[in-house]
Short mmCIF file of C-alpha atoms in Angstrom, two decimals:
data_model
loop_
_atom_site.label_atom_id
_atom_site.label_comp_id
_atom_site.label_asym_id
_atom_site.label_seq_id
_atom_site.Cartn_x
_atom_site.Cartn_y
_atom_site.Cartn_z
CA MET A 660 59.56 129.79 -140.01
CA GLU A 661 61.74 132.76 -139.13
CA ALA A 662 59.59 135.60 -140.38
CA ILE A 663 56.96 138.14 -139.52
CA GLU A 664 53.68 137.01 -141.03
CA LEU A 665 50.49 138.99 -141.27
CA LYS A 666 47.37 137.38 -142.66
CA ASN A 667 44.37 139.46 -143.59
CA VAL A 668 45.02 142.04 -140.87
CA THR A 669 42.36 144.73 -140.62
CA LYS A 670 42.20 147.75 -138.36
CA ARG A 671 39.52 150.44 -138.34
CA TYR A 672 39.30 153.74 -136.47
CA GLY A 673 35.65 154.69 -136.57
CA GLY A 674 34.83 155.00 -140.25
CA VAL A 675 38.47 154.98 -141.36
CA THR A 676 40.06 151.73 -142.43
CA ALA A 677 43.72 152.02 -141.49
CA LEU A 678 44.61 148.47 -142.52
CA ASP A 679 42.51 146.70 -145.08
CA GLY A 680 43.14 142.96 -145.11
CA VAL A 681 46.91 143.24 -145.11
CA SER A 682 48.78 140.00 -145.80
CA LEU A 683 52.52 140.27 -145.68
CA THR A 684 55.60 138.20 -144.97
CA LEU A 685 58.85 139.79 -143.83
CA GLU A 686 61.54 137.16 -143.93
CA ALA A 687 64.32 137.22 -141.38
CA GLY A 688 67.72 138.64 -142.29
CA LYS A 689 66.79 141.59 -144.48
CA ILE A 690 66.44 145.35 -144.26
CA TYR A 691 62.94 146.33 -145.28
CA GLY A 692 61.66 149.72 -146.20
CA LEU A 693 58.02 150.26 -145.33
CA LEU A 694 57.05 153.18 -147.50
CA GLY A 695 53.79 155.00 -147.70
CA ARG A 696 52.22 158.44 -147.65
CA ASN A 697 50.88 160.10 -144.51
CA GLY A 698 47.98 158.07 -143.19
CA ALA A 699 48.82 155.11 -145.44
CA GLY A 700 48.80 152.71 -142.48
CA LYS A 701 52.55 152.33 -141.76
CA SER A 702 52.38 153.23 -138.08
CA THR A 703 49.23 151.19 -137.60
CA LEU A 704 50.92 148.17 -139.15
CA LEU A 705 53.95 148.57 -136.88
CA GLY A 706 51.64 149.19 -133.91
CA VAL A 707 49.91 145.86 -134.55
CA LEU A 708 53.27 144.09 -134.91
CA SER A 709 54.59 145.52 -131.66
CA ASN A 710 51.33 144.67 -129.85
CA ARG A 711 50.66 148.31 -129.03
CA ILE A 712 47.34 148.27 -130.84
CA PHE A 713 45.00 145.42 -131.64
CA ALA A 714 43.90 144.34 -135.07
CA ASP A 715 40.15 144.08 -135.60
CA GLY A 716 40.65 141.03 -137.76
CA GLY A 717 43.33 138.72 -139.12
CA THR A 718 46.38 137.21 -137.50
CA ALA A 719 49.98 138.28 -136.98
CA PHE A 720 52.89 136.06 -136.04
CA ILE A 721 56.56 136.60 -135.27
CA ASN A 722 58.60 133.46 -135.93
CA GLY A 723 55.38 131.49 -135.55
CA ASN A 724 54.47 133.08 -132.20
CA PRO A 725 51.24 135.05 -132.10
CA VAL A 726 51.82 138.78 -131.63
CA GLY A 727 51.04 139.59 -128.01
CA SER A 728 52.59 136.44 -126.63
CA SER A 729 55.69 136.96 -124.49
CA ALA A 730 57.69 134.86 -126.95
CA ALA A 731 56.78 137.25 -129.77
CA GLN A 732 57.45 140.34 -127.68
CA ASP A 733 60.94 139.09 -126.84
CA LEU A 734 61.75 138.98 -130.55
CA LEU A 735 60.82 142.50 -131.60
CA PHE A 736 61.77 146.01 -130.51
CA CYS A 737 59.89 148.97 -131.91
CA VAL A 738 61.10 152.55 -131.97
CA GLY A 739 58.17 154.80 -132.75
CA GLU A 740 57.59 158.51 -133.15
CA ALA A 741 55.83 158.82 -129.78
CA ASN A 742 57.86 158.95 -126.58
CA TYR A 743 56.87 156.25 -124.14
CA TYR A 744 59.89 156.40 -121.86
CA ARG A 745 59.44 157.71 -118.35
CA PRO A 746 60.13 161.45 -118.71
CA ALA A 747 61.83 161.76 -115.33
CA CYS A 748 64.33 158.97 -116.08
CA ARG A 749 67.91 159.88 -116.92
CA VAL A 750 69.28 158.50 -120.18
CA LYS A 751 71.69 156.22 -118.29
CA ASP A 752 68.74 154.91 -116.24
CA LEU A 753 66.92 154.06 -119.47
CA PHE A 754 70.03 152.10 -120.51
CA PHE A 755 70.01 150.35 -117.14
CA TRP A 756 66.36 149.36 -117.49
CA ALA A 757 66.78 148.23 -121.09
CA GLY A 758 69.49 145.91 -119.76
CA LYS A 759 67.05 144.54 -117.22
CA PHE A 760 64.28 143.97 -119.76
CA TYR A 761 66.38 142.61 -122.62
CA ALA A 762 69.09 139.99 -122.33
CA GLY A 763 70.59 141.25 -125.59
CA PHE A 764 71.07 144.85 -124.47
CA ASP A 765 74.67 146.02 -124.25
CA GLU A 766 74.96 148.95 -121.84
CA THR A 767 78.62 149.58 -122.69
CA LEU A 768 77.79 149.75 -126.38
CA ALA A 769 74.89 152.10 -125.60
CA GLU A 770 77.25 154.47 -123.74
CA GLU A 771 79.65 154.29 -126.68
CA ILE A 772 76.91 155.09 -129.22
CA ALA A 773 75.60 157.90 -127.00
CA GLY A 774 79.11 159.36 -127.02
CA LYS A 775 79.22 159.29 -130.81
CA PHE A 776 75.94 161.21 -130.92
CA ARG A 777 77.12 163.53 -128.11
CA LEU A 778 74.12 162.48 -126.07
CA ASP A 779 74.55 163.40 -122.40
CA VAL A 780 73.53 160.25 -120.52
CA ASN A 781 73.08 162.18 -117.27
CA ARG A 782 70.25 164.28 -118.64
CA ARG A 783 66.63 163.42 -117.96
CA PHE A 784 64.63 162.24 -120.96
CA LYS A 785 62.12 165.09 -120.58
CA SER A 786 64.88 167.69 -120.76
CA LEU A 787 66.18 166.45 -124.13
CA SER A 788 65.33 168.24 -127.37
CA THR A 789 63.15 166.47 -129.96
CA GLY A 790 66.26 165.46 -131.89
CA TYR A 791 68.05 164.10 -128.83
CA ARG A 792 64.96 162.20 -127.73
CA SER A 793 65.06 160.47 -131.11
CA ILE A 794 68.80 159.88 -130.66
CA CYS A 795 68.18 158.40 -127.22
CA LYS A 796 65.59 155.99 -128.63
CA LEU A 797 67.84 155.07 -131.55
CA THR A 798 70.76 154.47 -129.19
CA LEU A 799 68.62 152.07 -127.17
CA ALA A 800 67.68 150.22 -130.35
CA LEU A 801 71.21 150.13 -131.77
CA ALA A 802 72.64 148.67 -128.57
CA LEU A 803 70.11 145.86 -128.57
CA ARG A 804 70.67 142.45 -130.12
CA ILE A 805 67.19 141.32 -131.06
CA PRO A 806 65.89 139.43 -134.12
CA TYR A 807 63.54 142.19 -135.31
CA LEU A 808 64.20 145.91 -135.05
CA VAL A 809 61.35 148.09 -136.21
CA PHE A 810 61.72 151.85 -136.72
CA ASP A 811 58.82 154.20 -137.36
CA GLU A 812 60.14 157.52 -138.69
CA PRO A 813 63.42 156.99 -136.84
CA VAL A 814 65.23 160.19 -137.77
CA LEU A 815 62.54 162.63 -136.69
CA GLY A 816 64.17 165.96 -135.75
CA LEU A 817 67.71 164.74 -136.44
CA ASP A 818 70.24 166.89 -138.27
CA ALA A 819 71.98 165.55 -141.39
CA ASN A 820 75.11 164.50 -139.47
CA SER A 821 73.15 162.51 -136.91
CA ARG A 822 71.04 160.89 -139.63
CA GLU A 823 74.17 159.85 -141.48
CA LEU A 824 75.68 158.49 -138.29
CA PHE A 825 72.52 156.53 -137.54
CA TYR A 826 72.49 154.90 -140.99
CA THR A 827 76.19 154.02 -140.65
CA LEU A 828 75.71 152.52 -137.18
CA LEU A 829 72.60 150.64 -138.29
CA LEU A 830 74.39 149.13 -141.27
CA GLY A 831 77.41 148.29 -139.10
CA SER A 832 75.23 146.57 -136.55
CA TYR A 833 73.32 144.71 -139.26
CA ALA A 834 76.54 143.55 -140.92
CA LYS A 835 77.93 142.37 -137.59
CA ASN A 836 74.89 140.84 -135.94
CA GLY A 837 72.38 140.21 -138.71
CA GLY A 838 68.72 140.32 -137.73
CA THR A 839 65.85 141.98 -139.52
CA VAL A 840 65.30 145.71 -139.76
CA VAL A 841 62.08 147.41 -140.82
CA LEU A 842 62.35 151.12 -141.59
CA ALA A 843 59.14 153.08 -142.03
CA THR A 844 60.03 156.52 -143.33
CA HIS A 845 59.20 159.35 -145.69
CA LEU A 846 62.85 160.03 -146.44
CA ILE A 847 62.98 157.48 -149.23
CA GLU A 848 66.08 158.65 -151.04
CA GLU A 849 68.02 158.76 -147.79
CA VAL A 850 67.36 155.14 -146.95
CA ALA A 851 67.15 153.81 -150.52
CA SER A 852 70.73 152.54 -150.52
CA LEU A 853 70.15 150.66 -147.25
CA LEU A 854 67.05 148.77 -148.28
CA GLU A 855 67.03 145.21 -149.49
CA GLU A 856 63.30 144.93 -149.91
CA VAL A 857 60.59 147.52 -150.32
CA VAL A 858 57.02 147.27 -149.09
CA LEU A 859 54.75 149.96 -150.40
CA ILE A 860 51.54 150.62 -148.50
CA ASP A 861 48.72 152.97 -149.40
CA HIS A 862 45.20 153.34 -148.05
CA GLY A 863 45.85 150.41 -145.74
CA LYS A 864 46.70 148.02 -148.57
CA ILE A 865 50.00 146.61 -149.72
CA LEU A 866 50.63 147.96 -153.20
CA LEU A 867 53.93 146.29 -153.83
CA GLN A 868 56.56 144.13 -152.18
CA ARG A 869 59.75 143.58 -154.13
CA SER A 870 63.47 143.56 -153.68
CA ALA A 871 64.96 147.03 -153.86
CA GLU A 872 67.54 145.82 -156.35
CA SER A 873 64.94 144.48 -158.79
CA LEU A 874 62.98 147.72 -158.46
CA ARG A 875 66.07 149.75 -159.17
CA GLU A 876 66.91 147.53 -162.13
CA SER A 877 63.45 147.34 -163.62
CA GLY A 878 62.26 150.88 -162.98
CA TYR A 879 63.13 153.37 -165.69
CA CYS A 880 61.88 156.56 -167.26
CA VAL A 881 61.44 157.00 -170.99
CA ALA A 882 61.20 160.53 -172.38
CA GLY A 883 60.53 161.84 -175.85
CA PRO A 884 57.82 163.05 -178.20
CA GLU A 885 54.39 161.90 -177.03
CA GLN A 886 53.60 159.62 -179.97
CA GLU A 887 57.01 157.92 -179.78
CA VAL A 888 56.68 157.39 -176.05
CA ASP A 889 53.14 156.02 -176.40
CA ARG A 890 54.28 153.65 -179.13
CA TYR A 891 57.16 152.42 -176.99
CA CYS A 892 55.01 152.03 -173.89
CA ALA A 893 52.27 150.01 -175.55
CA GLY A 894 51.88 146.76 -173.60
CA LYS A 895 54.38 147.79 -170.94
CA HIS A 896 53.77 148.30 -167.21
CA VAL A 897 53.54 152.08 -167.01
CA VAL A 898 53.22 153.33 -163.45
CA GLY A 899 52.98 157.02 -164.23
CA GLU A 900 53.37 159.80 -166.72
CA ASP A 901 54.49 163.42 -166.77
CA ARG A 902 54.47 166.09 -169.43
CA LEU A 903 57.20 168.66 -169.81
CA GLY A 904 56.54 171.13 -172.66
CA GLY A 905 56.28 169.03 -175.78
CA LEU A 906 57.93 166.06 -174.10
CA LYS A 907 56.27 163.14 -172.45
CA LEU A 908 57.87 161.15 -169.67
CA ALA A 909 56.63 157.67 -168.90
CA TYR A 910 57.70 155.69 -165.85
CA CYS A 911 57.88 151.98 -166.54
CA LEU A 912 58.54 148.81 -164.65
CA GLY A 913 59.99 145.79 -166.43
CA GLY A 914 62.57 144.99 -169.03
CA ARG A 915 63.92 147.82 -171.16
CA GLU A 916 63.49 147.18 -174.90
CA PRO A 917 66.29 148.29 -177.20
CA VAL A 918 65.37 151.12 -179.53
CA PRO A 919 66.79 151.69 -183.01
CA ALA A 920 69.72 154.01 -183.39
CA GLY A 921 68.66 157.61 -183.90
CA SER A 922 65.44 157.17 -181.88
CA PRO A 923 64.37 160.40 -180.14
CA LEU A 924 63.62 158.42 -176.96
CA GLN A 925 65.85 158.95 -173.96
CA PHE A 926 66.11 156.56 -171.03
CA SER A 927 67.08 157.15 -167.41
CA GLN A 928 66.91 155.09 -164.26
CA MET A 929 63.89 155.75 -162.06
CA SER A 930 64.65 156.53 -158.44
CA LEU A 931 62.85 154.70 -155.65
CA GLN A 932 61.26 157.96 -154.60
CA LYS A 933 59.89 158.61 -158.09
CA LEU A 934 58.53 155.08 -158.24
CA PHE A 935 56.90 155.59 -154.85
CA VAL A 936 55.36 158.91 -155.89
CA LYS A 937 54.02 157.53 -159.17
CA LEU A 938 52.57 154.38 -157.66
CA THR A 939 50.83 156.23 -154.84
CA GLU A 940 49.62 158.96 -157.24
CA ARG A 941 48.04 156.33 -159.43
CA GLU A 942 46.35 154.74 -156.42
CA ALA A 943 44.98 158.13 -155.40
CA GLU A 944 43.63 158.70 -158.91
CA ASN A 945 42.05 155.24 -159.00
CA GLY A 946 40.78 155.29 -155.52
CA MET B 171 60.64 135.38 -116.35
CA LYS B 172 63.24 138.07 -117.04
CA LYS B 173 60.57 140.54 -118.13
CA ARG B 174 58.35 139.75 -115.14
CA ASN B 175 61.15 140.19 -112.64
CA ALA B 176 62.37 143.32 -114.39
CA ALA B 177 58.84 144.79 -114.47
CA ILE B 178 58.32 144.17 -110.75
CA LEU B 179 61.77 145.57 -109.95
CA TYR B 180 61.04 148.61 -112.12
CA GLU B 181 57.75 149.32 -110.36
CA PHE B 182 59.35 149.07 -106.93
CA ARG B 183 62.51 151.03 -107.71
CA VAL B 184 60.61 153.85 -109.38
CA SER B 185 57.68 154.12 -106.97
CA PHE B 186 58.99 153.41 -103.47
CA PRO B 187 60.95 156.67 -103.13
CA TYR B 188 57.61 158.49 -103.46
CA LEU B 189 56.26 156.48 -100.52
CA LEU B 190 59.18 157.58 -98.34
CA LEU B 191 58.68 161.17 -99.47
CA PHE B 192 54.96 160.97 -98.68
CA TYR B 193 55.53 159.77 -95.11
CA ALA B 194 58.35 162.26 -94.56
CA ILE B 195 56.00 165.08 -95.57
CA GLN B 196 52.98 163.72 -93.71
CA TYR B 197 54.73 163.14 -90.40
CA GLY B 198 56.76 166.31 -90.85
CA VAL B 199 53.49 168.23 -91.01
CA VAL B 200 52.07 166.25 -88.06
CA ALA B 201 55.17 167.03 -85.97
CA ALA B 202 55.10 170.69 -86.93
CA LEU B 203 51.41 171.04 -86.09
CA TRP B 204 51.86 169.15 -82.84
CA LEU B 205 54.68 171.47 -81.81
CA LEU B 206 52.63 174.48 -82.82
CA ALA B 207 49.55 173.33 -80.92
CA ARG B 208 51.24 172.02 -77.78
CA GLY B 209 54.29 174.26 -77.61
CA VAL B 210 53.24 177.60 -79.03
CA MET B 211 49.47 177.65 -78.53
CA GLY B 212 49.60 175.70 -75.29
CA LEU B 213 46.81 173.27 -76.18
CA SER B 214 47.20 170.23 -73.99
CA GLU B 215 43.92 168.39 -74.37
CA GLY B 216 42.09 166.66 -77.18
CA ARG B 217 43.28 164.72 -80.19
CA LEU B 218 44.88 166.83 -82.88
CA PHE B 219 44.64 164.43 -85.80
CA GLY B 220 41.88 162.14 -86.93
CA THR B 221 41.68 159.86 -89.94
CA LEU B 222 45.25 160.34 -91.11
CA GLU B 223 44.57 157.15 -93.03
CA LEU B 224 42.67 159.33 -95.48
CA CYS B 225 45.99 160.88 -96.58
CA SER B 226 47.32 157.38 -97.25
CA MET B 227 44.22 156.64 -99.31
CA ILE B 228 44.74 159.80 -101.38
CA PHE B 229 48.38 158.79 -101.95
CA LEU B 230 47.29 155.32 -103.03
CA ALA B 231 44.63 156.75 -105.34
CA VAL B 232 47.31 158.85 -107.05
CA ALA B 233 49.66 155.85 -107.18
CA GLY B 234 46.86 153.77 -108.67
CA ALA B 235 46.20 156.30 -111.42
CA GLN B 236 49.91 156.87 -112.02
CA GLY B 237 50.44 153.11 -112.30
CA PHE B 238 48.71 153.25 -115.63
CA THR B 239 49.64 156.60 -117.11
CA GLU B 240 53.44 156.39 -116.99
CA ASP B 241 54.44 152.86 -116.11
CA PHE B 242 52.22 151.21 -118.72
CA LYS B 243 53.89 153.17 -121.52
CA MET B 244 57.41 152.51 -120.26
CA LEU B 245 56.77 148.80 -119.78
CA MET B 246 55.05 148.41 -123.14
CA GLN B 247 57.97 150.16 -124.83
CA ASN B 248 60.23 147.56 -123.25
CA GLY B 249 58.16 144.70 -124.62
CA VAL B 250 56.46 143.63 -121.39
CA PRO B 251 53.20 141.76 -122.08
CA ARG B 252 50.02 143.27 -120.64
CA GLY B 253 49.44 140.36 -118.26
CA THR B 254 52.91 140.87 -116.78
CA ILE B 255 52.30 144.61 -116.46
CA PHE B 256 49.14 143.85 -114.51
CA LEU B 257 51.03 141.45 -112.21
CA ALA B 258 53.75 144.03 -111.60
CA ASN B 259 51.17 146.71 -110.77
CA LEU B 260 49.28 144.32 -108.52
CA ALA B 261 52.50 143.44 -106.70
CA LEU B 262 53.29 147.13 -106.25
CA PHE B 263 49.84 148.09 -104.96
CA ALA B 264 49.72 145.12 -102.60
CA SER B 265 53.19 145.94 -101.26
CA PHE B 266 52.36 149.63 -100.90
CA SER B 267 49.15 148.72 -99.10
CA ALA B 268 50.89 146.25 -96.80
CA VAL B 269 53.70 148.64 -95.86
CA MET B 270 51.40 151.64 -95.47
CA ALA B 271 48.92 149.64 -93.41
CA LEU B 272 51.78 148.55 -91.15
CA ILE B 273 53.15 152.08 -90.73
CA ASP B 274 49.71 153.56 -90.16
CA THR B 275 48.79 150.84 -87.68
CA VAL B 276 51.98 151.14 -85.63
CA VAL B 277 52.38 154.91 -85.77
CA LEU B 278 48.75 155.94 -85.41
CA ARG B 279 48.13 153.53 -82.53
CA ALA B 280 51.23 154.86 -80.79
CA LEU B 281 50.05 158.43 -81.40
CA GLY B 282 46.60 157.35 -80.25
CA GLN B 283 48.02 156.13 -76.92
CA ASN B 284 49.46 159.62 -76.44
CA SER B 285 46.24 161.32 -77.49
CA VAL B 286 47.85 162.95 -80.53
CA ALA B 287 45.89 161.13 -83.20
CA GLU B 288 43.04 158.69 -83.47
CA PRO B 289 43.22 155.66 -85.74
CA LEU B 290 40.20 155.20 -88.01
CA THR B 291 39.48 151.77 -86.57
CA TRP B 292 39.33 153.15 -83.03
CA ALA B 293 36.78 155.68 -84.15
CA LEU B 294 34.69 152.93 -85.75
CA TYR B 295 35.19 149.92 -83.52
CA GLY B 296 36.69 151.23 -80.31
CA ARG B 297 40.15 151.02 -78.71
CA GLU B 298 39.90 147.27 -78.20
CA PHE B 299 40.22 146.63 -81.93
CA PRO B 300 43.30 144.33 -82.19
CA SER B 301 46.49 145.55 -83.92
CA ALA B 302 46.67 142.61 -86.34
CA ALA B 303 43.03 143.14 -87.35
CA ASN B 304 43.78 146.87 -87.73
CA TRP B 305 46.61 146.07 -90.15
CA LEU B 306 44.50 143.63 -92.17
CA TRP B 307 41.55 146.07 -92.24
CA LEU B 308 43.75 148.88 -93.54
CA PHE B 309 45.61 146.59 -95.94
CA LEU B 310 42.39 145.45 -97.64
CA LEU B 311 40.98 148.98 -97.66
CA TYR B 312 44.17 150.37 -99.24
CA CYS B 313 44.21 147.57 -101.81
CA SER B 314 40.64 148.34 -102.84
CA VAL B 315 41.37 152.08 -103.09
CA SER B 316 44.50 151.71 -105.25
CA MET B 317 42.90 149.09 -107.48
CA SER B 318 39.71 151.14 -107.90
CA PHE B 319 41.68 154.16 -109.12
CA TYR B 320 43.85 151.97 -111.33
CA ALA B 321 40.72 150.47 -112.92
CA ALA B 322 39.08 153.90 -113.19
CA THR B 323 42.12 155.35 -114.99
CA LEU B 324 42.09 152.42 -117.41
CA ALA B 325 38.37 152.94 -118.02
CA CYS B 326 38.95 156.66 -118.66
CA HIS B 327 41.69 155.80 -121.17
CA LYS B 328 39.36 153.36 -122.86
CA ILE B 329 36.40 155.70 -123.27
CA GLY B 330 38.44 158.81 -124.08
CA ARG B 331 38.82 162.21 -122.46
CA VAL B 332 35.43 163.69 -123.40
CA TRP B 333 33.40 160.72 -122.21
CA SER B 334 35.52 160.49 -119.06
CA PHE B 335 34.65 164.08 -118.17
CA CYS B 336 30.97 163.37 -118.89
CA ALA B 337 31.03 160.21 -116.78
CA GLY B 338 32.87 162.04 -113.98
CA GLY B 339 30.32 164.86 -114.08
CA VAL B 340 27.38 162.43 -113.95
CA LEU B 341 28.97 160.51 -111.07
CA LEU B 342 29.64 163.71 -109.14
CA ALA B 343 26.07 164.92 -109.73
CA LEU B 344 24.69 161.59 -108.56
CA LEU B 345 26.80 161.70 -105.40
CA LEU B 346 26.23 165.35 -104.53
CA ILE B 347 22.64 165.79 -105.68
CA GLY B 348 21.05 162.49 -106.65
CA LEU B 349 22.00 160.55 -103.55
CA PRO B 350 20.99 163.16 -100.93
CA VAL B 351 17.73 163.86 -102.79
CA THR B 352 16.90 160.15 -103.07
CA VAL B 353 17.75 159.53 -99.41
CA GLY B 354 15.76 162.61 -98.42
CA MET B 355 12.72 161.32 -100.29
CA LEU B 356 12.81 158.03 -98.44
CA PRO B 357 10.49 157.63 -95.46
CA ALA B 358 12.13 157.80 -92.03
CA GLU B 359 11.98 154.03 -91.69
CA GLY B 360 13.68 153.55 -95.05
CA ARG B 361 16.45 155.96 -94.11
CA GLU B 362 17.02 154.09 -90.86
CA ARG B 363 17.21 150.78 -92.68
CA LEU B 364 19.69 152.21 -95.16
CA ALA B 365 21.86 153.59 -92.39
CA LEU B 366 21.70 150.26 -90.59
CA PHE B 367 22.68 148.46 -93.77
CA PHE B 368 25.81 150.57 -94.17
CA LEU B 369 26.70 150.32 -90.50
CA ARG B 370 26.42 146.54 -90.70
CA LEU B 371 28.37 146.51 -93.95
CA PHE B 372 31.25 148.10 -92.06
CA GLY B 373 30.74 145.72 -89.13
CA ILE B 374 29.87 148.39 -86.57
CA PRO B 375 29.16 146.39 -83.38
CA ALA B 376 26.48 148.77 -82.09
CA ALA B 377 24.44 148.10 -85.25
CA GLY B 378 24.83 144.35 -84.87
CA GLY B 379 27.37 144.10 -87.69
CA SER B 380 29.58 141.06 -88.06
CA PRO B 381 33.27 141.80 -87.30
CA LEU B 382 34.17 139.96 -90.50
CA ALA B 383 31.90 142.10 -92.68
CA PRO B 384 34.38 144.94 -93.47
CA PHE B 385 37.13 142.45 -94.31
CA ALA B 386 34.83 140.62 -96.70
CA LEU B 387 33.69 143.95 -98.17
CA PHE B 388 37.19 145.30 -98.83
CA LEU B 389 38.44 141.94 -100.09
CA GLY B 390 35.47 141.68 -102.43
CA LEU B 391 36.00 145.22 -103.70
CA SER B 392 39.73 144.60 -104.23
CA LEU B 393 39.01 141.45 -106.23
CA LEU B 394 36.26 143.15 -108.21
CA TRP B 395 38.44 146.15 -109.13
CA SER B 396 41.39 143.86 -109.92
CA ALA B 397 39.24 141.81 -112.27
CA CYS B 398 37.94 144.99 -113.94
CA ALA B 399 41.47 146.39 -114.26
CA PHE B 400 42.79 143.16 -115.75
CA GLY B 401 39.91 142.96 -118.22
CA LEU B 402 40.49 146.55 -119.30
CA LEU B 403 44.28 146.31 -119.44
CA ARG B 404 44.15 143.24 -121.68
CA ARG B 405 42.39 145.36 -124.31
CA THR B 406 44.17 148.66 -123.72
CA GLU B 407 46.02 150.08 -126.69
CA LEU B 408 49.13 152.22 -126.45
CA ARG B 409 48.35 155.36 -128.40
#
């Protein structure tokens, strides 16, 4: 099966459980958004997938190959927040070595992408600013044809223009070459339009995994007088509530029921970010 | 196969320039001091340099530690499995050791003939010690040094900075205080036996040591440290 599969994956750091029996399938050919608050377990999950850290329990496979095997490592490339490239290497040397390590790396394309970002390929990695280090890592990833591209906070330190360019190039590459992209980020609204499926993680557990489209379609906010809102929401999947003066706002998931003409209730679409905030808030309150 | 070849190529391309730099500096200093001693100060007798092999060992110790700190991260980022990283490091250390043992054997024996320096093996076993044996002796010694520091760096990474400092402090205290005190407390006969044991371990002929003993010792240490390093690397996380 062409997919990333995690079964009951657990990872603990001392007394902290970073991943708590995570079971997840990421099918090939989609752009996933891995969303979660700070310390939710996103980086740990990606670390396990990229074989940088070891799970304490459970199993992880990439296209049926156990994570850690050379077959699995040839299928996935992970761009993380931390810089693991040799600091003394020039950017063009990093391109050269990526070409040696990966059959699917296109050095000419990398030079072209670097040009678009105005990244000087003759500079040493250690002499680059935080933003340009991120750009260098993103350039390496974008010039690579590999089944699974995994990004952990990819746009760290990037200005708005560079972020926009990255999203455009990523979408272009995805449209042209396919593959699977996993984006772990806090900038939900920025990537919302890119995502095909959303995985929400909190306290090391998967809270939700659904297609972004169905979330966008089924998530809505109903606002109005408290009693009216409560009456409407009875029996519905309410993920959160807010109060604004005398008004109550309820955030619901599911089908929207028609209301009689003249009803004081007002409806609006719920953004992915709002859904994320409400779901993680509720978990924090419960947990 | 691609990753393995690329990892070995990476290790060699990145590290060998440092080897050239090391020898350029070392023999530059040797030449300068020789000129100073013979030309300026007029000293014409006595060997100027002893145990230059120690410099090579220090270089290999640094290379061994560096093999983990920077190369491991770079290779992991490029999706190289840990087993392949170990192989690439092993290939590098063995090649470094072989080349350095060859240079040190040829150069130091030549300098030894001209009374400029004294090879370590001459000091231990006399001038009749064969060149080929000299190379093998140094090669195995250098392998064990680089692998020991590679394994030690991995162990430090595993236990964390604080525990590494504690362990280093305890080891240093044992070597500088514990060992001399313990040896000092031994009766004279015990001290003699201990000295004899070490002399035989290094195959010193005067102590009745076997000429094969040091080779077996260094080979055993190299294998032991390699096994430790491999065991540690297999469970090392990239943080």
